[in-house]
Each structure stands twice: as C-alpha cells, then as structure tokens.
Coordinates of C-alpha atoms and ligand atoms in Angstrom, one line a residue:
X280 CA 12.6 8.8 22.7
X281 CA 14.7 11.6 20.8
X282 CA 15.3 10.2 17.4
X283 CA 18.7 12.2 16.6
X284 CA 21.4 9.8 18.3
X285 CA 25.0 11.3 17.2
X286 CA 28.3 10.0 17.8
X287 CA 29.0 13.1 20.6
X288 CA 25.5 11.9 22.6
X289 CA 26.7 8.3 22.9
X290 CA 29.2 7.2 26.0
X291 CA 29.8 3.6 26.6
X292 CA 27.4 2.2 29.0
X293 CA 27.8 -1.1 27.7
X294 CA 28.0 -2.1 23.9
X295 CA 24.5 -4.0 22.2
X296 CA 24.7 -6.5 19.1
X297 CA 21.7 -6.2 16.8
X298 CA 21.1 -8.9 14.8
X299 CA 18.0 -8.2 13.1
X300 CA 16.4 -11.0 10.7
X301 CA 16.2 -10.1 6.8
X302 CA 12.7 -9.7 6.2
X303 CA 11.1 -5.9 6.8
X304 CA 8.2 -6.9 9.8
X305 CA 11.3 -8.0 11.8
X306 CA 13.9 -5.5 10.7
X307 CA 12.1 -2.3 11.1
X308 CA 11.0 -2.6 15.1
X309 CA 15.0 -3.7 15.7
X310 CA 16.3 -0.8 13.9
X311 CA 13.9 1.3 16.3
X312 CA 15.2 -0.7 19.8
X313 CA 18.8 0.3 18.5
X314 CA 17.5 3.9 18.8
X315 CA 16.5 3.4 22.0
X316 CA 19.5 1.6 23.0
X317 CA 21.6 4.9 21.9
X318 CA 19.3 7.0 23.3
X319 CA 20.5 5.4 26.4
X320 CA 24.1 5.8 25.6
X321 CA 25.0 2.3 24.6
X322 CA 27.3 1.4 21.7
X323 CA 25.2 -0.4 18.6
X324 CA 26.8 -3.0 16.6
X325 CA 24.0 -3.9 13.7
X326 CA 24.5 -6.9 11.5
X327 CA 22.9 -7.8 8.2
X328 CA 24.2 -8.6 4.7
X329 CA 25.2 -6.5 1.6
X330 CA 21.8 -6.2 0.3
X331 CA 19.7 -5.1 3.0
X332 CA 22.3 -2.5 4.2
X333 CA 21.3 0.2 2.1
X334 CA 17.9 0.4 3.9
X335 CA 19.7 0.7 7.6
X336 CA 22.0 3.3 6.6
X337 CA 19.1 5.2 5.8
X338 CA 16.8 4.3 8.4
X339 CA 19.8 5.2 10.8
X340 CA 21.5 7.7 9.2
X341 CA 21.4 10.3 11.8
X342 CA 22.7 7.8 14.5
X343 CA 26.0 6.2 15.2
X344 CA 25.1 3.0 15.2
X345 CA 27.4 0.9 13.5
X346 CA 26.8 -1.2 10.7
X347 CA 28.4 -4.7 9.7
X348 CA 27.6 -6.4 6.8
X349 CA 28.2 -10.1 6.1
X350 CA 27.7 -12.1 2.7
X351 CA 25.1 -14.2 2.6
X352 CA 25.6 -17.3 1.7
X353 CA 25.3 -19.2 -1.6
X354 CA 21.9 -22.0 -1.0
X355 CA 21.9 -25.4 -0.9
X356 CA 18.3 -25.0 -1.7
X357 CA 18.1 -24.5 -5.8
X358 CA 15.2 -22.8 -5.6
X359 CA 16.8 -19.7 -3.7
X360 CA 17.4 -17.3 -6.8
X361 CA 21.6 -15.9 -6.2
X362 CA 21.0 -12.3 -4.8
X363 CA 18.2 -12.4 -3.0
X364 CA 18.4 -11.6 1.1
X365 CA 15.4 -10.8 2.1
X366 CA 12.1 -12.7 2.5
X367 CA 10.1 -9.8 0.7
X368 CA 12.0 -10.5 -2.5
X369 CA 11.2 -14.3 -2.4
X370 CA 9.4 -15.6 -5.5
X371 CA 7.1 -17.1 -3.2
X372 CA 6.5 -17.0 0.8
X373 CA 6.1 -20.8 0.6
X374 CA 10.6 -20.5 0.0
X375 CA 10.4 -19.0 3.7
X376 CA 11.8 -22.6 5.0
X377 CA 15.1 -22.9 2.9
X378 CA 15.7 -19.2 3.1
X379 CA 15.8 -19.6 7.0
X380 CA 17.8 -22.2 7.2
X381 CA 20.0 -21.2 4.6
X382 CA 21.2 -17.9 7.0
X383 CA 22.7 -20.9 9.6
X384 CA 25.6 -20.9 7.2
X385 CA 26.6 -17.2 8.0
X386 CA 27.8 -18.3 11.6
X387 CA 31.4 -18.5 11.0
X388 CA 31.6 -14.7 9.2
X389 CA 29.8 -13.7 12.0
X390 CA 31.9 -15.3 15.0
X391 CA 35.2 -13.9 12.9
X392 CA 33.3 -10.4 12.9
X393 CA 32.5 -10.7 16.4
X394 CA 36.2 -11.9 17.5
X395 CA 37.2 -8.0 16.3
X396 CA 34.3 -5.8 18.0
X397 CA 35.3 -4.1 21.7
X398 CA 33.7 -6.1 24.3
X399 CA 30.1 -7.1 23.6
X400 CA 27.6 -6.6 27.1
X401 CA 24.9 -8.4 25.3
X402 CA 23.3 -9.3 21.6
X403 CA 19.8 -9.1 20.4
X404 CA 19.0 -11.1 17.6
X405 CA 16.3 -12.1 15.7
X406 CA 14.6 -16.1 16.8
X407 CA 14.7 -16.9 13.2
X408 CA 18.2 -16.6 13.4
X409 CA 18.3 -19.4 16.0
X410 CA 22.3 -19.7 15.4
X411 CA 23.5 -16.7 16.8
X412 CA 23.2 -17.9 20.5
X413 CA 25.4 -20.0 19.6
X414 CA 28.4 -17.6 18.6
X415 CA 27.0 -15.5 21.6
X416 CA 27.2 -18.5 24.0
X417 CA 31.0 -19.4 22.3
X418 CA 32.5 -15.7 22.9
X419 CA 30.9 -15.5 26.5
X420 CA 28.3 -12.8 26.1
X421 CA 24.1 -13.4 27.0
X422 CA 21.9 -13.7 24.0
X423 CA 18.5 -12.3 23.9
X424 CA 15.5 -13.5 21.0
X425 CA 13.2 -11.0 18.8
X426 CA 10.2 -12.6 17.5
X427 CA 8.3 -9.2 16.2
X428 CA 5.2 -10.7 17.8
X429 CA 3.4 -10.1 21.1
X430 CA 2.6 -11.9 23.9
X431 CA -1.0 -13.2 23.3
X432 CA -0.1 -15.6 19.7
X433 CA 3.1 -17.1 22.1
X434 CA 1.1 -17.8 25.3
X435 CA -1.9 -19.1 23.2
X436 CA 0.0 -21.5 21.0
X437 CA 2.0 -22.6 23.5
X438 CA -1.0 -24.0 25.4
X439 CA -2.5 -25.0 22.1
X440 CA 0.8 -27.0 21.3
X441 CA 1.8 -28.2 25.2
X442 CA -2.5 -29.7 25.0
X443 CA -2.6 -31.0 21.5
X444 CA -5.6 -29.0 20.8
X445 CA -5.3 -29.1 17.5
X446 CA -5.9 -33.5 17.6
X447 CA -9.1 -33.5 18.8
X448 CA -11.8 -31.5 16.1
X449 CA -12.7 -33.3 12.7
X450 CA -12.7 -30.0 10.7
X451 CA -10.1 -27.8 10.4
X452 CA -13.0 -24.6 10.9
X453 CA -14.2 -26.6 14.7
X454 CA -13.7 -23.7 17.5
X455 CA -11.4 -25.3 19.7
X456 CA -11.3 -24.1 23.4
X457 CA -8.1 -22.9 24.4
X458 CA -7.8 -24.5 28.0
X459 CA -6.1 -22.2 30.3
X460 CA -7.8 -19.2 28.5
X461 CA -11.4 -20.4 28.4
X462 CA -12.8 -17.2 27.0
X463 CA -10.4 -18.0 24.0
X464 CA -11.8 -20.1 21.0
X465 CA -9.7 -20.7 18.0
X466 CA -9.5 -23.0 14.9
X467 CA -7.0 -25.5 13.4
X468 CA -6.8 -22.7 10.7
X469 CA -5.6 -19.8 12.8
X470 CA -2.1 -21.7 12.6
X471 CA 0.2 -21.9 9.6
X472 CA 1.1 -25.4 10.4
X473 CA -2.2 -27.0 10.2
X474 CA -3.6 -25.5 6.8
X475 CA -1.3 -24.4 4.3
X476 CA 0.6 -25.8 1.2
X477 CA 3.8 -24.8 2.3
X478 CA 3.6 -27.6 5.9
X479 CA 2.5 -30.4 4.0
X480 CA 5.0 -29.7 1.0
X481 CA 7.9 -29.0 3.5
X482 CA 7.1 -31.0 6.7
X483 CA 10.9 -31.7 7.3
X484 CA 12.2 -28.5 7.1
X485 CA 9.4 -26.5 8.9
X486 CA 10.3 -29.0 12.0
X487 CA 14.1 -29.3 11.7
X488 CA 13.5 -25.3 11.7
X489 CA 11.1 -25.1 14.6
X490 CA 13.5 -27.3 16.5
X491 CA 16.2 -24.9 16.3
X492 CA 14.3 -22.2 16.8
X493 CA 13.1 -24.2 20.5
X494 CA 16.8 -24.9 21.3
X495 CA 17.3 -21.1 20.5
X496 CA 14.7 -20.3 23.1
X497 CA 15.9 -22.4 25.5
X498 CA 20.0 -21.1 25.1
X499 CA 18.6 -17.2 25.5
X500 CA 18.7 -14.8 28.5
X501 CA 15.3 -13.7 27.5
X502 CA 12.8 -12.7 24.9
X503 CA 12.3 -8.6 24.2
X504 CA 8.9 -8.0 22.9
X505 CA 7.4 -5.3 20.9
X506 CA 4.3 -5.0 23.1
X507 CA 3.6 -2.9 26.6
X508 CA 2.3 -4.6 29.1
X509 CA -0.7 -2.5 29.6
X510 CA -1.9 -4.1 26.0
X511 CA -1.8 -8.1 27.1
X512 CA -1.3 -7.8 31.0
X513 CA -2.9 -11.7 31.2
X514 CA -0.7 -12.8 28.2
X515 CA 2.4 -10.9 29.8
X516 CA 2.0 -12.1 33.4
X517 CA 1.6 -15.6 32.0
X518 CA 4.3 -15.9 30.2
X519 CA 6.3 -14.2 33.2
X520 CA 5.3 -16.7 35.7
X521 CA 4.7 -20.1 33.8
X522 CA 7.4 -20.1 31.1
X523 CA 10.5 -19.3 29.9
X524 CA 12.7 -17.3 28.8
X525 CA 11.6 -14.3 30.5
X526 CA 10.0 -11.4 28.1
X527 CA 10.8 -7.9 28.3
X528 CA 7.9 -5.8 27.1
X529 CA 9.8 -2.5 26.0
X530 CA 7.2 -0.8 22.7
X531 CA 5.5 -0.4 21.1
X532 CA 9.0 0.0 18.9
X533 CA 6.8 2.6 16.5
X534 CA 6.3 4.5 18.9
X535 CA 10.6 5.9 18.2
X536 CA 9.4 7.7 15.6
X537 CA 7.1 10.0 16.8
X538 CA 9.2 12.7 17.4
X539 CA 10.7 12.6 13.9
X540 CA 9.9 15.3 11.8
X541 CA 8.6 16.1 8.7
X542 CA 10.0 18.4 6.2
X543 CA 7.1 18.6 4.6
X544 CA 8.6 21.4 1.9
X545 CA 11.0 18.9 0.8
X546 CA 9.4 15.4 1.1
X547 CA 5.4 15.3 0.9
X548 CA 5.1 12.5 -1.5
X549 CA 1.5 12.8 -3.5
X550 CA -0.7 10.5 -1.2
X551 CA 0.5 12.6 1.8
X552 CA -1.0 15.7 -0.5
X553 CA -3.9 13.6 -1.3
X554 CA -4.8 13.4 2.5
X555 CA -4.6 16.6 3.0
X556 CA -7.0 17.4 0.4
X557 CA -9.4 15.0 1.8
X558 CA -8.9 16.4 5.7
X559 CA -9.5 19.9 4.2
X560 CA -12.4 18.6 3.1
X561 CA -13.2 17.1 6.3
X562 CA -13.5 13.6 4.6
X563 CA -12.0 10.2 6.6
X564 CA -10.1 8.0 4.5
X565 CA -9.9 4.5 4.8
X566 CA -6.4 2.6 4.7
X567 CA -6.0 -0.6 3.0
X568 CA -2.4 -2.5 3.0
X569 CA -1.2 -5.9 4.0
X570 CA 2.1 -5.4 5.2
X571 CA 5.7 -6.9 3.1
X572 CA 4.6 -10.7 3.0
X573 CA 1.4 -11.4 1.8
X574 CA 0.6 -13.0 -1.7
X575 CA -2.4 -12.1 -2.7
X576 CA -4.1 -13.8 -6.0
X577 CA -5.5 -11.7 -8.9
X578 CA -8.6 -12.9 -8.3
X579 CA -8.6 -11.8 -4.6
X580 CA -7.2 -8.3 -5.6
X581 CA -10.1 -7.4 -8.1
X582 CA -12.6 -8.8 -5.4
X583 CA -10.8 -5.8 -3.1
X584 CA -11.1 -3.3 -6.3
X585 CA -14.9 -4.1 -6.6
X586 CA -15.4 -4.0 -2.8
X587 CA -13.8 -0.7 -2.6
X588 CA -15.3 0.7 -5.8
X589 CA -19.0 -0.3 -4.4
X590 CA -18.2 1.2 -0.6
X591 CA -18.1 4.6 -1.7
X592 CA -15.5 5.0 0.8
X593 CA -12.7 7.2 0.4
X594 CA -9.4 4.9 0.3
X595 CA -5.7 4.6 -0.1
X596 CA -4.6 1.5 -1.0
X597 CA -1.6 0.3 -1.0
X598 CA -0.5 -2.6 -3.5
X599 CA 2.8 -4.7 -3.4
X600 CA 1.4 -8.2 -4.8
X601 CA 3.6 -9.4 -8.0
X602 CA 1.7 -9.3 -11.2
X603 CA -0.8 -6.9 -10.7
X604 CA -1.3 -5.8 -14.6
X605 CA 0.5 -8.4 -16.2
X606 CA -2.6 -10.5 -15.3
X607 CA -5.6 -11.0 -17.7
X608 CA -8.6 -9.3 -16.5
X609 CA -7.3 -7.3 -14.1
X610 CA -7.1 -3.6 -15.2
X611 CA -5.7 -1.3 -13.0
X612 CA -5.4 1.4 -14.7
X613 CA -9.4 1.7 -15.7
X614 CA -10.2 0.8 -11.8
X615 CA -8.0 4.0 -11.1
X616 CA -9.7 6.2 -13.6
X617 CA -13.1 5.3 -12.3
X618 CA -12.3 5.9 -8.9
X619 CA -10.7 9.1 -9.4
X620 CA -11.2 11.4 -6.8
X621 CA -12.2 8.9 -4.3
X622 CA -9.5 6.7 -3.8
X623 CA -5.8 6.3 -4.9
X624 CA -3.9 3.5 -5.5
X625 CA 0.1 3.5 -4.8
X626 CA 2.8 0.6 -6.0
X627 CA 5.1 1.9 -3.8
X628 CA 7.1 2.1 -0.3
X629 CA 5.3 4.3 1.7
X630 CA 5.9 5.7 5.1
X631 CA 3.0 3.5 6.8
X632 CA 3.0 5.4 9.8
X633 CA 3.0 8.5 8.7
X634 CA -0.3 7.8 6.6
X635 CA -2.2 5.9 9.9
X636 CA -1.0 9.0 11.7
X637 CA -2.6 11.7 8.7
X638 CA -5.4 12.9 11.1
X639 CA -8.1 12.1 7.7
X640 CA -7.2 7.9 7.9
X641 CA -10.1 6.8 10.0
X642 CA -9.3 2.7 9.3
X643 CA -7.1 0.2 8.6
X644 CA -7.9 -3.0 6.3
X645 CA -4.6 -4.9 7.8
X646 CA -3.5 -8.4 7.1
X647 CA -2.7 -7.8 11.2
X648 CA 0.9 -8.2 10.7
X649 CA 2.1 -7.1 14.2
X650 CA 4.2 -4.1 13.4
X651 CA 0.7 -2.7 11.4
X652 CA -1.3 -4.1 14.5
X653 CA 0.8 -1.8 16.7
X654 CA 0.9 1.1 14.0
X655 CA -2.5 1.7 13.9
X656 CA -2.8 1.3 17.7
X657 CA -0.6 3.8 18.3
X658 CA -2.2 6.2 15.4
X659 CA -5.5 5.3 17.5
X660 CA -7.0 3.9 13.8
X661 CA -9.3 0.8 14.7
X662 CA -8.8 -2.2 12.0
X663 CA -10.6 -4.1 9.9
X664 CA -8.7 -7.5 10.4
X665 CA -7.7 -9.8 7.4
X666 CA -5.2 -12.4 8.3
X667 CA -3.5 -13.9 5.8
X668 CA -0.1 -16.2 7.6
X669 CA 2.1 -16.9 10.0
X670 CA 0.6 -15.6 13.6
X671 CA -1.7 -13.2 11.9
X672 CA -4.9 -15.2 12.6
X673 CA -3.9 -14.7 16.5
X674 CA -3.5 -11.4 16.2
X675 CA -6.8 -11.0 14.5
X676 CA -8.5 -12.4 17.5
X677 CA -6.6 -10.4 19.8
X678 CA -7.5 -7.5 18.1
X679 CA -11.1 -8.6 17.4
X680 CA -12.0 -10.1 20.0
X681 CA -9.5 -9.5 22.9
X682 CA -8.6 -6.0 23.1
X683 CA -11.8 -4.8 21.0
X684 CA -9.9 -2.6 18.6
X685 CA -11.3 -4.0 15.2
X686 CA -13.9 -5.9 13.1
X687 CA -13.5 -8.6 11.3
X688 CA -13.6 -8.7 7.4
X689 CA -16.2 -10.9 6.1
X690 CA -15.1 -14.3 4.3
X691 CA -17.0 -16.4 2.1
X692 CA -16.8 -19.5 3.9
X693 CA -16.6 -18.1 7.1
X694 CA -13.1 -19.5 7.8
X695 CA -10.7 -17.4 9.1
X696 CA -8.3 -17.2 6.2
X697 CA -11.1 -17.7 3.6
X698 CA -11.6 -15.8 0.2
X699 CA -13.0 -12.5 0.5
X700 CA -16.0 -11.3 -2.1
X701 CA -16.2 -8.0 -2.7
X702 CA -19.8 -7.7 -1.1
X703 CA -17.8 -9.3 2.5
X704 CA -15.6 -6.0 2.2
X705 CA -17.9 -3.5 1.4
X706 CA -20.2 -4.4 4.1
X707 CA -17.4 -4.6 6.8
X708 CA -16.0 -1.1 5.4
X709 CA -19.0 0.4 5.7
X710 CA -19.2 -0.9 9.2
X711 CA -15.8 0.2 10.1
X712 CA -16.0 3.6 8.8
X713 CA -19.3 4.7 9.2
X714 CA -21.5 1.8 11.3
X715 CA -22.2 1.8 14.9
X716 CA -19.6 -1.6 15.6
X717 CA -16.6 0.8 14.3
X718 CA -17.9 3.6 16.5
X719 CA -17.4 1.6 19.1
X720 CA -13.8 -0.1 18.6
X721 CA -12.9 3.7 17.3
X722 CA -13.3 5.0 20.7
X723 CA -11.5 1.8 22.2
X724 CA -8.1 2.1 19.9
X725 CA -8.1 5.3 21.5
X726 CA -7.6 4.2 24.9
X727 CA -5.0 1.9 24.1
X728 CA -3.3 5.0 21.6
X729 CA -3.2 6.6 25.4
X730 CA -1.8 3.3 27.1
X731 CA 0.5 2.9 24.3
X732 CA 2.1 6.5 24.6
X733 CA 2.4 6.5 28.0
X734 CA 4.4 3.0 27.8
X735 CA 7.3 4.6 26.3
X736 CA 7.2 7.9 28.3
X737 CA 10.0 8.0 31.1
X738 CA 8.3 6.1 33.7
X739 CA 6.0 4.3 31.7
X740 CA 6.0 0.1 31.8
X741 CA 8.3 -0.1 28.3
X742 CA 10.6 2.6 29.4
X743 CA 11.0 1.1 33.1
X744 CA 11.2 -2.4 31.5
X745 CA 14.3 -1.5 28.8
X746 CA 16.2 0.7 32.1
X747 CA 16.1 -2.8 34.1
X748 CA 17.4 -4.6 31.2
X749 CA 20.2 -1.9 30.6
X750 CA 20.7 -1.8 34.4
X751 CA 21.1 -5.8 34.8
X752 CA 23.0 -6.7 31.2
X753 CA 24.3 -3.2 29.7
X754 CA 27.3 -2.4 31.7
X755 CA 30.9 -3.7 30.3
Ligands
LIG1002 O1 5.1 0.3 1.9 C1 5.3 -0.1 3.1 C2 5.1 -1.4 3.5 C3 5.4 -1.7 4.8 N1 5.8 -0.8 5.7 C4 6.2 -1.2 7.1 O2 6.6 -2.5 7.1 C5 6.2 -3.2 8.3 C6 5.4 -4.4 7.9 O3 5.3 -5.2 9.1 P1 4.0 -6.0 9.4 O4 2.8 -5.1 9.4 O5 4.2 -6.7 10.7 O6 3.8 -7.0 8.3 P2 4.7 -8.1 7.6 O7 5.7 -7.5 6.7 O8 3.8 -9.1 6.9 O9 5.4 -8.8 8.8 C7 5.9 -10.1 9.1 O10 6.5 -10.0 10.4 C8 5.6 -9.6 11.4 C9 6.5 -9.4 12.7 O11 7.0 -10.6 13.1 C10 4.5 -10.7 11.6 O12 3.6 -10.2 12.6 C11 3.8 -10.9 10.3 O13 2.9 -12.0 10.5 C12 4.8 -11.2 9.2 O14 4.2 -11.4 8.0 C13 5.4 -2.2 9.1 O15 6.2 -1.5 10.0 C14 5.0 -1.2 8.0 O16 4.8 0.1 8.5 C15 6.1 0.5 5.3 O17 6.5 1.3 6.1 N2 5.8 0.8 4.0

C-alpha cells in the first residue's frame, strides 16, 4: 500500500480507466483504488472535468496517473448554475437529479477521448455515471460500477425493493421486517425515496435515473466495493451467491493513506496543534462532521452548538452548511468565545483522517456517510450515528445495530432522520464518550480497526480480492 507511485515504478500490466463521479464521497475512495492499481503496476487513465481537476492533481501528484479532463456540459435543467461540476457546490442537494443526468451528455467527448488512449484492459467508473458502459461496451473493453457504498444498504434494499416492503406499513416510522434478514428491522424513512421533498417534487427524473442506473448494473463486469469482507461477510456472500453483478470487496480504500506521511514542520494546520494540546493533556476529544452533502438548517446547527456547549465535552467541529452567520440568531462567533478552550470550530477542508486518526479523538458524530463510516473504523473511533440522506439511514443500522460500532443520536420524534434537540445530543455524547454503551462499542471498533488493516495487508481478503481482479481483467 506504498503511496509514492512514480512513472519509473509503473510497467504495463494492463492499462485501468477511472471514471470517478463529481461529488467528493465518490471521488476520494477512486482516487485511492488508482493508487492501488499503480501500486500494482497498471497504467491509470482518470477522467473528470475542468473544475474538479485541480483536486486530483493534488491528491495524485506524486503518481503517474494520468489525468483527462472533459467539459461538462451546458444543462438543460435551468436551475443548474453555469460552472458548477460537482454535487458539493449545488445550491441545494435536492438539484442531485438534473445534475446526474445532465453528465449523460459528456458521452461523446469521452468515446472521442477514449478512441486516442493505448489499449484500455478495463474501466471503473462511477454507477451514477450509468453512460460510461456504454462507450466501454462500444470500444470493446469490460466495465466495472463504483457505488461508494457497502454491501449491507445494497443487499438490504434489494430485498426491501424485490418484496415491496415498503407497501405494507400505514406510517412511514412502522419497523418493517426485512425478510430474508429477519434480525433486520427498518422503516419507510431509512430510504430517500419514501420520505423526502426532493422524490415527490422530482418523481420522473429520480426513476428515469434509477433506471439507467439498473441497465448500468446489468451491462457491467462487476461491482468493486469499498468494504472487506470480514466487515459484512452475510451481506458479501449474499450478494455473491444470489445476485448480480459480482462484487469485489478490495478496502477499505482509506486505508491507502496510511503510510503517507506527515511533515508536520511544514503542514500542521491549527486543529492538528489543538489536538495535540488536548492529548498532552491526556484529554479525548470528540469529532463532529457530516461529511460534503448534508444541509443542515440553522435551527438544527444551534441545537448542535447548545448540545455541545452543555456536554462539556471537548470537540472539534467541523462546519460546511451554507449560511452559517448570515442567519439571524445564530452567532458563531460568541458560541466560539464561550467555548474557548474546550472546543473549536473550523469552516474549512480538513484532512478528515488525519483528525480520526489524532490518538486524543475518542468519537465521531457522523452523518454515516460511508467513506466517514470506514474512516473512523479504520482510526478504531466508535460513532455516534446521525443519518441525514441517501443510504445513510442503512449505514446507521449497520453500524448501530449490525456491526456494534456506534450509538445512535437521540431525535425528537424518534424517527430516524428526525430533528435533533440539543438535550438528544448531549445525552448521546456523554454516552459515547464517557458512558458505559460507548465503552463497549469503543472496544468493538477496535476489532474491526484490526480486521480492517489486515484486509489490505498482502494476503489479506481486499488485497487477495484486487490481485484476482488484476489477474482475470488487467493484462493487455
Ligand atoms: O473537510 C472535509 C470534508 C470531507 N472530507 C472527506 O470527504 C469524504 C466524505 O465522504 P462521506 O463521509 O462518505 O460523506 P458524503 O460526502 O456525504 O458522501 C456521499 O457519498 C458517500 C459514498 O457514496 C455516501 O455514503 C453518502 O451517503 C453521500 O452523502 C470523506 O472521505 C472525508 O474524509 C475531508 O477529508 N475533509
């Protein structure tokens, strides 16, 4: 898992297109399997547009991947501002749809790209962009899909969906038994499609999307996963045996970086100094972030402020929601003054795993994004889950209640993407960080932190898993 990759390491054992979709969550894990994939000595072709390039350079700028970027294309959908390529920068989530489909119309640059590249062994390319198994399917080379989610939301929906679970129950909060996992219990509210603004508003593109993405599925050579199969063995085996394509469990992707080093002379940004301070102290700090996507209101974020204030915990929290100031009531700056000491507040990119892996960061509150999910896993941190969209509601309940890694934070209504009161926070970080429910999920994270490195070691599942894909699809 070295992560310098230079042009003299790299011989051509095959040549892999990367096509990773424009939205952090999925870009980040892809960016890692290209390491991997040069670590291996294959060729990397990565595609993306003008506007997300600068952030691949630099996440690859040791490597000789190569880099190809290709304009995106003007909307048909108004409410797409011009220059904006990646979901994060999205005046709303609920644009998700038209974005999507809006990347369908970069096809042809990227079939005239392809037609110049030496001979292609195989492509990996985000779901989302269900369009490139297409071009891969027209210039003769095997497509594999990305989702950037594990095994347990895909097996789990796809029983709730092949059953109609969701039909039966009158309320969208009724625990719903999920048939062929009968120890599994979800709600209509753990998926997007059932509860939010964004399905009823847009019911015809969420399907006509959802139906390319199916035909997507169906067209690829198989599915790699960020996930080792130690982590969901049921979920994995499952899949493996009852559906299709085939998954190839080859991360946690994170886990890349591990080897990377800090200079820490040169680039210690002032949280990093913060936790030191706090481990010199011997004091645990508590990590608070949820991930590129999430929206949270103003009202929601003071709710967090007063929780956190009122915990006494030590925290670093990290805020990315839009209008944060600018809103009436909310004062930041005072919140940060009284807190002084005890907690920070940052408005900027961090390096997320280098903060779960600061030895004083003894929890995570996580929207359970699946990249964070893995990240703390990894960093043996146990979670406080807060779903928020998309799958994260089934990763919550993997991590809760599954894999016993985390708690669950405490919502009003006691729905599973409810509002959160201050007093639901505080008592769930108090648990976490200093109860006798985040004792025990503490020492269970790190078992899995164990299973997760020794994935990814020669001979571990992941690293046996990505040889047998080299060995059946790398070689030109
Ligand atoms: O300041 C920051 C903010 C984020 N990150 C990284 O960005 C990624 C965020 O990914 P994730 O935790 O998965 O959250 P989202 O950005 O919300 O991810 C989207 O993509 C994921 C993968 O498909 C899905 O699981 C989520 O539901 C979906 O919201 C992680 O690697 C973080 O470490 C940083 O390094 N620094």
């Amino acid at each position: 898992m070295g992560s310098t990759i230079n042009s003299q390491h790299v011989e051509d054992k095959g040549h892999v297109v990367l096509f990773p979709f424009m939205s952090k969550g999925h870009t980040i894990p892809l960016l890692h399997l290209s390491r991997l994939f040069l670590a291996r000595r294959l060729r990397v072709t990565i595609f993306t547009t003008p506007a997300n390039r600068p952030f691949i350079n630099q996440s690859l700028a040791d490597t000789s991947a190569s880099v190809i970027s290709l304009p995106f294309p003007q909307s048909i959908f108004p409410e797409i501002p011009a220059g904006v390529e990646s979901t994060d920068k999205l005046p709303s989530i609920d644009l998700f749809y038209p974005f999507a489909l809006t990347t369908g119309h970069m096809q042809p640059d990227f079939e005239r790209a392809l037609r110049t590249l030496p001979r292609v062994s195989f492509m990996v390319s985000d779901a989302f962009l269900w369009w490139t198994l297409d071009s891969a399917d027209k210039l003769g080379f095997p497509g594999f899909i990305f989702y950037g989610f594990g095994n347990y939301p895909m097996s789990v929906s796809k029983v709730v969906a092949e059953n109609r679970l969701l039909h039966g129950p009158e309320s969208d909060d009724e625990l719903i038994t999920v048939t062929r996992f009968p120890w599994i219990q979800i709600t209509r509210k753990d998926f997007y499609e059932a509860s939010t603004k964004d399905y009823h508003d847009q019911p015809s593109q969420s399907s006509e999307f959802r139906m390319k993405i199916k035909v997507a599925n169906i067209r690829s050579f198989g599915m790699i996963v960020n996930s080792f199969y130690e982590l969901e063995p049921v979920f994995t085996d499952y899949w493996n045996s009852e559906c299709k394509p085939k998954v190839w469990c080859v991360g946690p992707l994170c886990q890349v970086a591990q080897d990377e080093p800090h200079d820490d002379h040169h680039d210690k940004p002032i949280w990093i100094e913060w936790l030191d301070e706090k481990l010199e102290k011997g004091s645990w700090v508590l990590y608070v972030a949820f991930g590129t996507q999430a929206e949270l209101s103003a009202e929601q974020l003071q709710e967090i402020a007063k929780g956190l204030e009122n915990s006494n915990i030590n925290f670093l929290w990290v805020i990315r929601s839009k209008g944060t100031e600018e809103t009436v009531g909310w004062d930041i700056n005072g919140f940060e003054e009284r807190v002084k000491g005890r907690g920070i507040v940052v408005k900027e990119w961090v390096d997320q795993r280098r903060i779960l892996m600061h030895e004083s960061v003894k929890g995570f509150v996580s929207h359970c994004g699946w990249n964070s999910v893995l990240e703390s896993i990894c960093a043996g941190v146990p979670i406080l889950a807060w779903p928020m969209m998309a799958e994260q509601p089934l990763n919550a309940r993997m991590v809760v209640e599954e894999i016993k890694v985390g708690l669950r934070v405490e919502t009003c209504d006691g729905s599973v993407k409810g509002f959160v009161k201050s007093e639901g926070l505080e008592k769930m970080v108090k648990e976490l960080m200093e109860g006798e429910k985040g004792e025990e999920v503490r020492k269970k994270v790190k078992e899995f932190a164990d299973l997760a490195n020794k994935a990814v070691k020669e001979g571990g599942s992941s690293w046996l898993t990505l040889q047998s894909l080299i060995d059946e699809w790398g070689t030109s």
